[in-house]
Every structure is written in structure tokens, then in C-alpha cells.
Amino acid sequence: MDYVQLAVPFFILALLLELAYGFYIKKNTYRFNDTISSIFMGSLRSTSKFIGIGIGGYVFYLAETQFALWRMDENSLFTWIFAFIAYDFFYYWFHRISHERQIFWASHVAHHQSEDYNLSTALRQTGTGFLISWVFYIPLFLIGVPSYVYVSVATLNLVYQFWVHTEHIPKLGWYELFFITPSNHRVHHARNEAYIDKNYGGVFIIWDRFFGTFKEEDEDKPCIYGLRSPIRTFNPIWANFHIYVKMIRDFVAADSLKEKLYVPFSKTGWSPSNLNVKPVNTDKDDFERFDPKSSKTIGFYGVIQLIILVLLGLSLETSTLGYAKNALIIFMIGYTMFCVSRWFDNKPVLKFEIIRLILLPCVFIYFLPLSLELTYLTIGYTLLNAVILYPIYQSSLKTINA
Ligand SMILES: [Zn+2]
Ligand SMILES: [Zn+2]
């Protein structure tokens, strides 16, 4: 059973509660631009499965039906406890390699770009994880974990990780010894030199303690969140692909075949020797969060688009339109997110918005067989976007000139 979908309403509720609590104690940890960007990426992740190539599922099926040593009884409590703990063990190694090697970091980096730390950071998940992460879980099938149990424990593990993304919960005494907590996961998200590449567990911190990657949060060294090389944009597409692009550039730039072949397997942050890239010192306290000022109108526009896109994304769960048409809708979702992020980035966006206004009726009315109600809805949505475009543009000019 996929527990992530079941948990979504609780995620939203918890997020609103954390926001309200932050205002109440006068320590708000949310920003409009960063939060919307994180939720965009969470919904992109859930849409990516509709265009995912499903290799993982096929390999799991083969491992389970052809190569498993035996099959565990899915009605036994032992199977569930064993699978829950074993999954976290493989998750630890997958997560560790995701930080240490460039090809895996390219996908996982998306979870670490936020320069804030709150429950919306938890929703910020990679959209390209389906490409390779499944490799690490093949052993679970070989040792007989049934696929139903696997999906259940994998999603429970992810749901557990949600609540640890908060600055409001302090250290938790003895619980810190065994489990992933807000305190030790804050360290995992920090860019301070002492905190880099630490605390990889999903539910249990025992693997980190055992394999030497544990680091306790130091009260005298407050966590500074984000990447060592910040992307300085809220563009969710670039957020998902920038390391892949870097790898292609490195491959082209490297002047020996040995270095070219090394690119995907290199340590994170490595670049070909002829590029002379200097390592970044993240302990300098001159770090400034990426926070271009944008107007309230743009913030409001972002929230409206967020609600519409999330609803559209959720409607795909029950879509019977088929692969190509789902892909077309996901393209429009991604393109709209791109436009919203340009407003937040304070970058020229007018021509992209005009293209979107032309694409909207073309895609939704001409290419997709919509019911009459949905056709009216699309026309209404397009008109609304057209009407608010000018005031948003005006408000962006004021912000830039201010
Ligand atoms: Zn990580
Ligand atoms: Zn995290």
C-alpha cells in the first residue's frame, strides 16, 4: 500500500500548523518563493511516475518471481518488522551514495536546495529518482520480501521522514540514540563544513553511528541550510537537471578519455582537472540566502497557480487519457511552474507567459478530449491568466525599480 498518498492531507495540515506556530512564537521559517518552489517539486515528483519508464518495477518483478531465494509470508509480523529495518539499511547506503557520487547526487540534489528548513522542505523531492534508485532495493526482493510489503515499508519510511524537517523541535533525549530526529536531520541538510555528508538514515540513526557518518547538532554552530554551490533560482526544472547538465559539460570539457569516463562516478563536486575549479569554503559566514524581492501580487499569483497545478496533478492519479496525453498535461504543469519561478526570480517572463496563454487552449481543448465542463474551465482559466498578466507585470516592474 502507498502510504504517501494517504498522508498528503496530513502533510498539508501539519504544514499550515507549523506556519501558524512560527507566527505565534515570532519565528516564522517560511518564505513564499521557497515554499511554493518546494511544493512544486513535490508535485512534479508525483507526476513523474506517469511518464517514468518503469524499469525498476520490471526488474523487481523478475527478482521476486524468478530469482528470489524464498518468499517471506506477507501475513507474518516478522516479515514486516524485518522488511522495515532492512529497507532502512539499504536506504542508508542508497542515500549515502546519493551524496557521495555525482550520478546519484544529480537526482538527490533536488531535496537539498532549499535554504530554509521547514515541513515544505520534506515535500521537495527529486523528479528523477525513478531512473536509478531502484537498483539499491533489488536485494530485498532476492531475499524474499513480497512486493506489497516492499511498497508499504518504502512509503512508510518516506512518511516518517516528513516530520523531521522542522526547526521548532529541539533534541529529543534518548530517542536521538536510535532514530532520525529533527535535530540530526537538520545536520544532514546543513552546508556548514562540519556537517557535510552526515546522518543518512531514513528512520534509524544507528547505521550512521555504526558506519561512522553520525554528527550531532552543535548548539554553538547553527545549521545554515542549502547547497555548497547554490543554484540561485526557484526554477523547478533547472533544480532537477542542473547536475546532469554539469556532468555533460564536464564530459565535453575533460581532455582525457579517463576523466570523461570518470565523470558519472566521480565524487560530488569534482570537475575535470583542466577546469581548475576551486573547492568552496562553506564556513565563511557571508552566506546570503537567495531571496529576490517580489510583490504581494506575485506571491498571490504563485499561490493560485500552486493550488490549480496541485489539483491538476492529483487528477492525473485517476486519469484514463494514456501516456502521451498525460505527458502533455505534465509538460503544461512543468511549463507553468517554470513561468511562476521566473516571476519569483525577477527574470524576464512576459514572452513565456504569452506563449503559455496560446498553448493553454491549444493543448487542453484541441489535443485533449475534454468534457464540456472542463472545456469551459480551461477557457475560464486562460481568460483569468490573461486578465491578471498585466497587473502582475506592473507589480514586478515596481519591485525591480524599488
Ligand atoms: Zn540527503
Ligand atoms: Zn531531508
Coordinates of C-alpha atoms and ligand atoms in Angstrom, one line a residue:
M1 CA 0.0 0.0 0.0
D2 CA 1.3 3.5 -0.9
Y3 CA 1.1 5.4 2.4
V4 CA 2.4 8.7 0.9
Q5 CA -0.9 9.4 -0.9
L6 CA -2.9 8.6 2.2
A7 CA -0.7 11.0 4.2
V8 CA -1.0 14.0 1.8
P9 CA -3.9 15.7 3.7
F10 CA -2.0 15.4 7.0
F11 CA 1.1 16.8 5.3
I12 CA -0.8 19.9 4.3
L13 CA -2.4 20.3 7.7
A14 CA 0.9 19.9 9.5
L15 CA 2.5 22.5 7.2
L16 CA -0.3 25.0 8.0
L17 CA 0.1 24.3 11.7
E18 CA 3.9 24.8 11.6
L19 CA 3.4 28.1 9.7
A20 CA 0.8 29.3 12.3
Y21 CA 3.1 28.2 15.2
G22 CA 6.0 30.1 13.6
F23 CA 4.0 33.3 13.5
Y24 CA 2.7 32.7 17.1
I25 CA 6.2 32.4 18.5
K26 CA 7.6 35.1 16.1
K27 CA 10.0 32.7 14.4
N28 CA 8.5 32.1 11.0
T29 CA 10.6 29.7 9.0
Y30 CA 8.6 30.0 5.7
R31 CA 9.1 32.2 2.6
F32 CA 6.6 32.4 -0.2
N33 CA 9.1 31.8 -3.0
D34 CA 10.9 28.9 -1.3
T35 CA 7.8 27.2 -0.1
I36 CA 6.0 27.3 -3.4
S37 CA 9.1 26.1 -5.2
S38 CA 9.4 23.1 -2.7
I39 CA 5.7 22.1 -3.2
F40 CA 6.0 22.5 -6.9
M41 CA 8.8 20.0 -6.8
G42 CA 6.9 17.6 -4.6
S43 CA 4.0 17.6 -7.1
L44 CA 6.4 17.1 -10.0
R45 CA 7.8 14.0 -8.3
S46 CA 4.3 12.5 -8.1
T47 CA 3.6 13.3 -11.7
S48 CA 6.9 11.9 -13.0
K49 CA 5.7 8.4 -12.3
F50 CA 3.2 8.7 -15.1
I51 CA 6.0 9.1 -17.6
G52 CA 8.5 7.0 -15.7
I53 CA 10.0 4.2 -17.8
G54 CA 9.1 1.6 -15.1
I55 CA 12.3 -0.4 -15.4
G56 CA 12.5 -0.7 -11.7
G57 CA 9.1 -2.4 -11.5
Y58 CA 10.0 -4.9 -14.1
V59 CA 13.4 -5.8 -12.5
F60 CA 11.6 -6.1 -9.1
Y61 CA 9.1 -8.5 -10.7
L62 CA 11.8 -10.6 -12.2
A63 CA 13.8 -10.7 -8.9
E64 CA 10.7 -11.6 -7.0
T65 CA 9.3 -14.3 -9.3
Q66 CA 12.5 -15.8 -10.9
F67 CA 15.4 -15.2 -8.6
A68 CA 14.2 -14.9 -5.0
L69 CA 15.8 -17.4 -2.6
W70 CA 12.4 -17.9 -1.0
R71 CA 9.3 -15.9 -0.4
M72 CA 8.5 -14.5 3.0
D73 CA 5.0 -14.8 4.4
E74 CA 3.3 -11.4 4.0
N75 CA 0.9 -12.1 6.8
S76 CA 3.7 -12.6 9.3
L77 CA 4.6 -9.7 11.7
F78 CA 8.2 -10.8 11.5
T79 CA 8.3 -10.2 7.7
W80 CA 7.0 -6.6 8.2
I81 CA 9.5 -5.8 11.0
F82 CA 12.4 -7.4 9.1
A83 CA 11.4 -5.6 5.9
F84 CA 11.0 -2.2 7.6
I85 CA 14.5 -2.4 9.2
A86 CA 16.2 -4.0 6.1
Y87 CA 14.7 -1.3 3.9
D88 CA 16.2 1.4 6.0
F89 CA 19.6 -0.3 5.9
F90 CA 19.5 -0.3 2.1
Y91 CA 18.1 3.3 2.2
Y92 CA 21.1 4.3 4.2
W93 CA 23.5 3.1 1.5
F94 CA 21.5 4.5 -1.3
H95 CA 21.2 7.9 0.4
R96 CA 24.9 7.9 1.3
I97 CA 26.0 7.1 -2.3
S98 CA 23.4 9.7 -3.4
H99 CA 25.5 12.3 -1.6
E100 CA 28.9 10.9 -2.4
R101 CA 28.8 10.1 -6.1
Q102 CA 27.9 12.6 -8.8
I103 CA 25.5 10.4 -10.9
F104 CA 23.3 9.8 -7.9
W105 CA 23.7 13.3 -6.5
A106 CA 22.3 14.6 -9.8
S107 CA 18.9 13.2 -8.7
H108 CA 19.0 13.6 -4.9
V109 CA 20.3 17.3 -5.0
A110 CA 16.7 18.4 -5.5
H111 CA 15.9 17.6 -1.9
H112 CA 18.7 19.8 -0.6
Q113 CA 18.3 23.1 -2.5
S114 CA 16.0 24.8 0.0
E115 CA 17.9 27.4 2.0
D116 CA 15.0 27.2 4.6
Y117 CA 14.2 24.3 6.8
N118 CA 10.6 23.5 7.4
L119 CA 8.0 20.9 6.6
S120 CA 7.7 22.1 3.0
T121 CA 11.4 21.1 2.6
A122 CA 10.3 17.5 3.2
L123 CA 8.0 17.7 0.2
R124 CA 10.8 18.9 -2.0
Q125 CA 11.7 15.6 -3.6
T126 CA 13.5 14.6 -6.8
G127 CA 11.6 14.1 -10.0
T128 CA 14.3 11.9 -11.5
G129 CA 14.6 9.3 -8.7
F130 CA 12.8 6.6 -10.7
L131 CA 15.7 6.5 -13.1
I132 CA 18.2 4.7 -10.8
S133 CA 17.2 4.4 -7.1
W134 CA 15.5 1.0 -7.6
V135 CA 18.9 -0.6 -8.1
F136 CA 19.6 -0.5 -4.4
Y137 CA 16.5 -2.4 -3.4
I138 CA 16.9 -5.5 -5.6
P139 CA 18.5 -7.4 -2.6
L140 CA 15.2 -7.1 -0.7
F141 CA 13.4 -9.0 -3.4
L142 CA 16.1 -11.6 -3.7
I143 CA 15.8 -12.4 0.0
G144 CA 12.1 -12.8 -0.4
V145 CA 10.4 -9.6 0.7
P146 CA 7.0 -9.6 -1.1
S147 CA 6.4 -6.5 -3.4
Y148 CA 3.3 -5.5 -1.4
V149 CA 5.4 -5.3 1.8
Y150 CA 8.2 -3.5 0.0
V151 CA 5.9 -0.7 -1.3
S152 CA 4.3 -0.4 2.2
V153 CA 7.6 -0.1 4.1
A154 CA 9.2 2.1 1.5
T155 CA 6.4 4.6 1.6
L156 CA 6.1 4.4 5.5
N157 CA 9.8 5.2 5.6
L158 CA 9.2 8.3 3.5
V159 CA 6.2 9.4 5.5
Y160 CA 8.3 9.1 8.7
Q161 CA 10.9 11.4 7.3
F162 CA 8.3 14.2 6.9
W163 CA 8.1 15.4 10.5
V164 CA 11.9 15.7 11.0
H165 CA 12.0 18.7 8.6
T166 CA 11.4 21.4 11.2
E167 CA 13.5 23.9 13.2
H168 CA 10.9 24.0 16.0
I169 CA 11.6 20.7 17.7
P170 CA 14.7 20.5 19.9
K171 CA 16.8 17.4 20.7
L172 CA 14.8 14.5 21.9
G173 CA 16.9 12.8 24.6
W174 CA 17.3 9.0 24.4
Y175 CA 15.3 9.0 21.1
E176 CA 18.3 10.6 19.4
L177 CA 20.4 7.5 20.0
F178 CA 18.3 5.3 17.8
F179 CA 16.2 7.3 15.4
I180 CA 16.3 10.1 12.8
T181 CA 15.1 13.2 14.5
P182 CA 14.6 16.9 13.6
S183 CA 18.0 17.7 15.3
N184 CA 20.1 15.1 13.5
H185 CA 18.3 15.7 10.1
R186 CA 19.0 19.4 10.4
V187 CA 22.7 18.5 10.4
H188 CA 22.1 16.4 7.2
H189 CA 20.6 19.5 5.4
A190 CA 23.3 21.9 6.6
R191 CA 26.1 23.3 4.4
N192 CA 28.5 24.0 7.3
E193 CA 31.8 22.2 6.7
A194 CA 31.5 20.1 9.9
Y195 CA 28.0 18.9 8.9
I196 CA 28.6 17.9 5.3
D197 CA 27.8 14.3 4.3
K198 CA 26.4 13.2 7.7
N199 CA 23.3 11.4 9.1
Y200 CA 22.0 9.4 6.1
G201 CA 19.4 7.1 7.8
G202 CA 15.7 7.3 6.9
V203 CA 14.2 6.1 10.2
F204 CA 17.2 4.8 12.2
I205 CA 20.3 6.7 13.0
I206 CA 22.1 3.5 14.2
W207 CA 23.6 2.9 10.7
D208 CA 25.3 6.3 10.8
R209 CA 26.6 5.6 14.3
F210 CA 27.9 2.2 13.2
F211 CA 29.4 3.2 9.8
G212 CA 31.0 6.5 11.1
T213 CA 28.8 9.1 9.4
F214 CA 27.0 10.4 12.5
K215 CA 27.3 14.0 13.6
E216 CA 25.5 15.6 16.5
E217 CA 24.0 19.1 16.1
D218 CA 26.2 21.6 17.9
E219 CA 24.3 24.4 19.6
D220 CA 27.3 26.7 19.0
K221 CA 27.3 26.0 15.3
P222 CA 23.8 26.8 14.0
C223 CA 22.9 25.0 10.8
I224 CA 23.0 27.0 7.6
Y225 CA 20.8 25.3 5.0
G226 CA 21.3 24.7 1.3
L227 CA 23.9 23.6 -1.2
R228 CA 27.6 24.3 -1.2
S229 CA 27.1 25.7 -4.7
P230 CA 23.7 27.3 -4.6
I231 CA 21.6 27.3 -7.8
R232 CA 20.1 30.7 -7.1
T233 CA 16.8 30.2 -8.9
F234 CA 13.4 28.8 -8.0
N235 CA 13.1 27.1 -11.3
P236 CA 12.0 23.5 -10.5
I237 CA 13.1 22.2 -13.9
W238 CA 16.7 23.5 -13.5
A239 CA 16.6 22.3 -9.9
N240 CA 16.0 18.7 -11.2
F241 CA 18.5 18.8 -14.0
H242 CA 21.4 21.1 -13.2
I243 CA 23.8 18.5 -12.1
Y244 CA 23.0 16.3 -15.2
V245 CA 23.9 19.4 -17.3
K246 CA 27.1 19.9 -15.3
M247 CA 28.0 16.3 -15.9
I248 CA 27.5 16.8 -19.7
R249 CA 29.6 20.0 -19.6
D250 CA 32.3 18.2 -17.6
F251 CA 32.3 15.3 -20.1
V252 CA 32.8 17.7 -23.0
A253 CA 35.4 19.7 -21.2
A254 CA 37.6 16.8 -19.9
D255 CA 40.6 16.4 -22.1
S256 CA 41.4 12.7 -21.4
L257 CA 39.2 9.7 -22.0
K258 CA 39.9 8.6 -18.4
E259 CA 38.5 11.7 -17.0
K260 CA 35.5 11.7 -19.4
L261 CA 34.6 8.2 -18.2
Y262 CA 35.1 9.2 -14.6
V263 CA 32.5 12.0 -14.7
P264 CA 29.4 10.0 -13.6
F265 CA 31.3 8.0 -10.9
S266 CA 33.3 11.0 -9.5
K267 CA 32.9 12.4 -6.1
T268 CA 30.2 15.0 -5.8
G269 CA 31.6 18.5 -6.6
W270 CA 34.5 17.0 -8.7
S271 CA 35.3 18.7 -12.0
P272 CA 37.9 17.8 -14.7
S273 CA 41.4 19.0 -13.8
N274 CA 41.7 21.4 -16.7
L275 CA 38.8 23.4 -15.4
N276 CA 40.7 24.4 -12.3
V277 CA 37.5 24.6 -10.1
K278 CA 38.4 25.6 -6.6
P279 CA 36.6 23.9 -3.7
V280 CA 34.1 26.2 -1.9
N281 CA 34.6 27.0 1.7
T282 CA 31.1 27.0 3.2
D283 CA 32.3 28.0 6.7
K284 CA 32.6 31.7 5.7
D285 CA 29.7 33.4 7.4
D286 CA 29.0 35.7 4.4
F287 CA 26.3 33.3 3.1
E288 CA 23.2 35.1 1.9
R289 CA 20.0 33.2 1.1
F290 CA 18.7 33.6 -2.5
D291 CA 15.7 35.9 -1.9
P292 CA 14.9 38.3 -4.7
K293 CA 12.1 40.6 -3.6
S294 CA 8.8 40.1 -5.3
S295 CA 5.5 41.9 -4.9
K296 CA 2.5 40.5 -2.9
T297 CA 0.6 40.3 -6.2
I298 CA 3.3 37.8 -7.5
G299 CA 3.1 35.9 -4.2
F300 CA -0.7 35.6 -4.6
Y301 CA -0.3 34.6 -8.2
G302 CA 2.1 31.9 -7.1
V303 CA -0.4 30.5 -4.5
I304 CA -3.3 30.4 -7.0
Q305 CA -1.1 28.6 -9.6
L306 CA 0.1 26.2 -6.9
I307 CA -3.5 25.2 -5.9
I308 CA -4.5 24.8 -9.6
L309 CA -1.4 22.8 -10.5
V310 CA -1.6 20.5 -7.5
L311 CA -5.3 19.8 -8.2
L312 CA -4.4 19.1 -11.8
G313 CA -1.6 16.8 -10.8
L314 CA -3.8 14.9 -8.4
S315 CA -6.4 14.5 -11.1
L316 CA -3.8 12.5 -13.1
E317 CA -4.0 9.8 -10.4
T318 CA -7.3 8.7 -11.9
S319 CA -6.5 9.8 -15.5
T320 CA -7.5 7.4 -18.3
L321 CA -6.0 9.6 -21.0
G322 CA -3.0 7.4 -21.7
Y323 CA 0.7 8.0 -21.8
A324 CA 1.1 10.7 -24.5
K325 CA -1.8 12.9 -23.2
N326 CA -0.6 12.6 -19.6
A327 CA 2.8 13.6 -20.8
L328 CA 1.3 16.7 -22.5
I329 CA -0.5 17.7 -19.3
I330 CA 2.7 17.2 -17.3
F331 CA 4.5 19.4 -19.8
M332 CA 2.0 22.2 -19.2
I333 CA 2.3 21.8 -15.4
G334 CA 6.1 22.0 -15.6
Y335 CA 5.9 24.9 -18.0
T336 CA 3.6 26.9 -15.8
M337 CA 5.8 26.2 -12.8
F338 CA 8.7 27.5 -14.8
C339 CA 6.8 30.7 -15.5
V340 CA 5.9 31.2 -11.9
S341 CA 9.5 30.7 -10.9
R342 CA 10.7 33.3 -13.4
W343 CA 8.4 35.9 -11.6
F344 CA 10.0 34.9 -8.2
D345 CA 13.5 35.0 -9.7
N346 CA 12.8 38.6 -11.0
K347 CA 13.8 37.5 -14.5
P348 CA 12.0 38.5 -17.8
V349 CA 9.0 36.3 -18.2
L350 CA 6.4 38.1 -20.3
K351 CA 7.1 36.3 -23.6
F352 CA 7.0 32.9 -21.8
E353 CA 3.6 33.8 -20.2
I354 CA 2.2 34.9 -23.6
I355 CA 3.3 31.5 -25.1
R356 CA 1.6 29.8 -22.2
L357 CA -1.7 31.7 -22.9
I358 CA -1.5 30.5 -26.5
L359 CA -0.6 26.9 -25.5
L360 CA -3.3 26.5 -22.9
P361 CA -6.4 26.4 -25.2
C362 CA -4.4 24.6 -27.9
V363 CA -3.3 21.8 -25.6
F364 CA -6.4 21.4 -23.4
I365 CA -9.2 22.0 -25.9
Y366 CA -7.7 20.9 -29.3
F367 CA -5.5 17.9 -28.3
L368 CA -7.3 16.5 -25.3
P369 CA -10.9 15.2 -25.5
L370 CA -12.3 17.2 -22.6
S371 CA -15.9 17.2 -21.3
L372 CA -17.9 20.4 -21.9
E373 CA -17.4 21.4 -18.2
L374 CA -13.7 21.0 -18.5
T375 CA -13.6 23.0 -21.7
Y376 CA -15.4 25.9 -20.0
L377 CA -13.0 25.6 -17.1
T378 CA -10.0 25.8 -19.4
I379 CA -11.4 28.8 -21.2
G380 CA -12.1 30.5 -17.8
Y381 CA -8.6 29.7 -16.5
T382 CA -7.0 31.0 -19.7
L383 CA -9.0 34.2 -19.5
L384 CA -8.2 34.7 -15.8
N385 CA -4.5 34.3 -16.6
A386 CA -4.8 36.8 -19.5
V387 CA -6.6 39.4 -17.3
I388 CA -4.1 39.2 -14.4
L389 CA -1.0 39.2 -16.5
Y390 CA -0.8 43.0 -16.9
P391 CA -1.2 43.8 -13.1
I392 CA 1.4 41.2 -12.3
Y393 CA 3.8 42.6 -14.9
Q394 CA 3.2 46.1 -13.5
S395 CA 3.9 45.0 -9.9
S396 CA 7.1 43.2 -11.0
L397 CA 8.4 46.5 -12.6
K398 CA 7.7 48.3 -9.3
T399 CA 9.7 45.7 -7.3
I400 CA 12.6 45.8 -9.8
N401 CA 12.7 49.6 -9.7
A402 CA 12.2 49.9 -5.9
Ligands
ZN1 ZN 20.2 13.8 1.5
ZN2 ZN 15.6 15.8 4.3

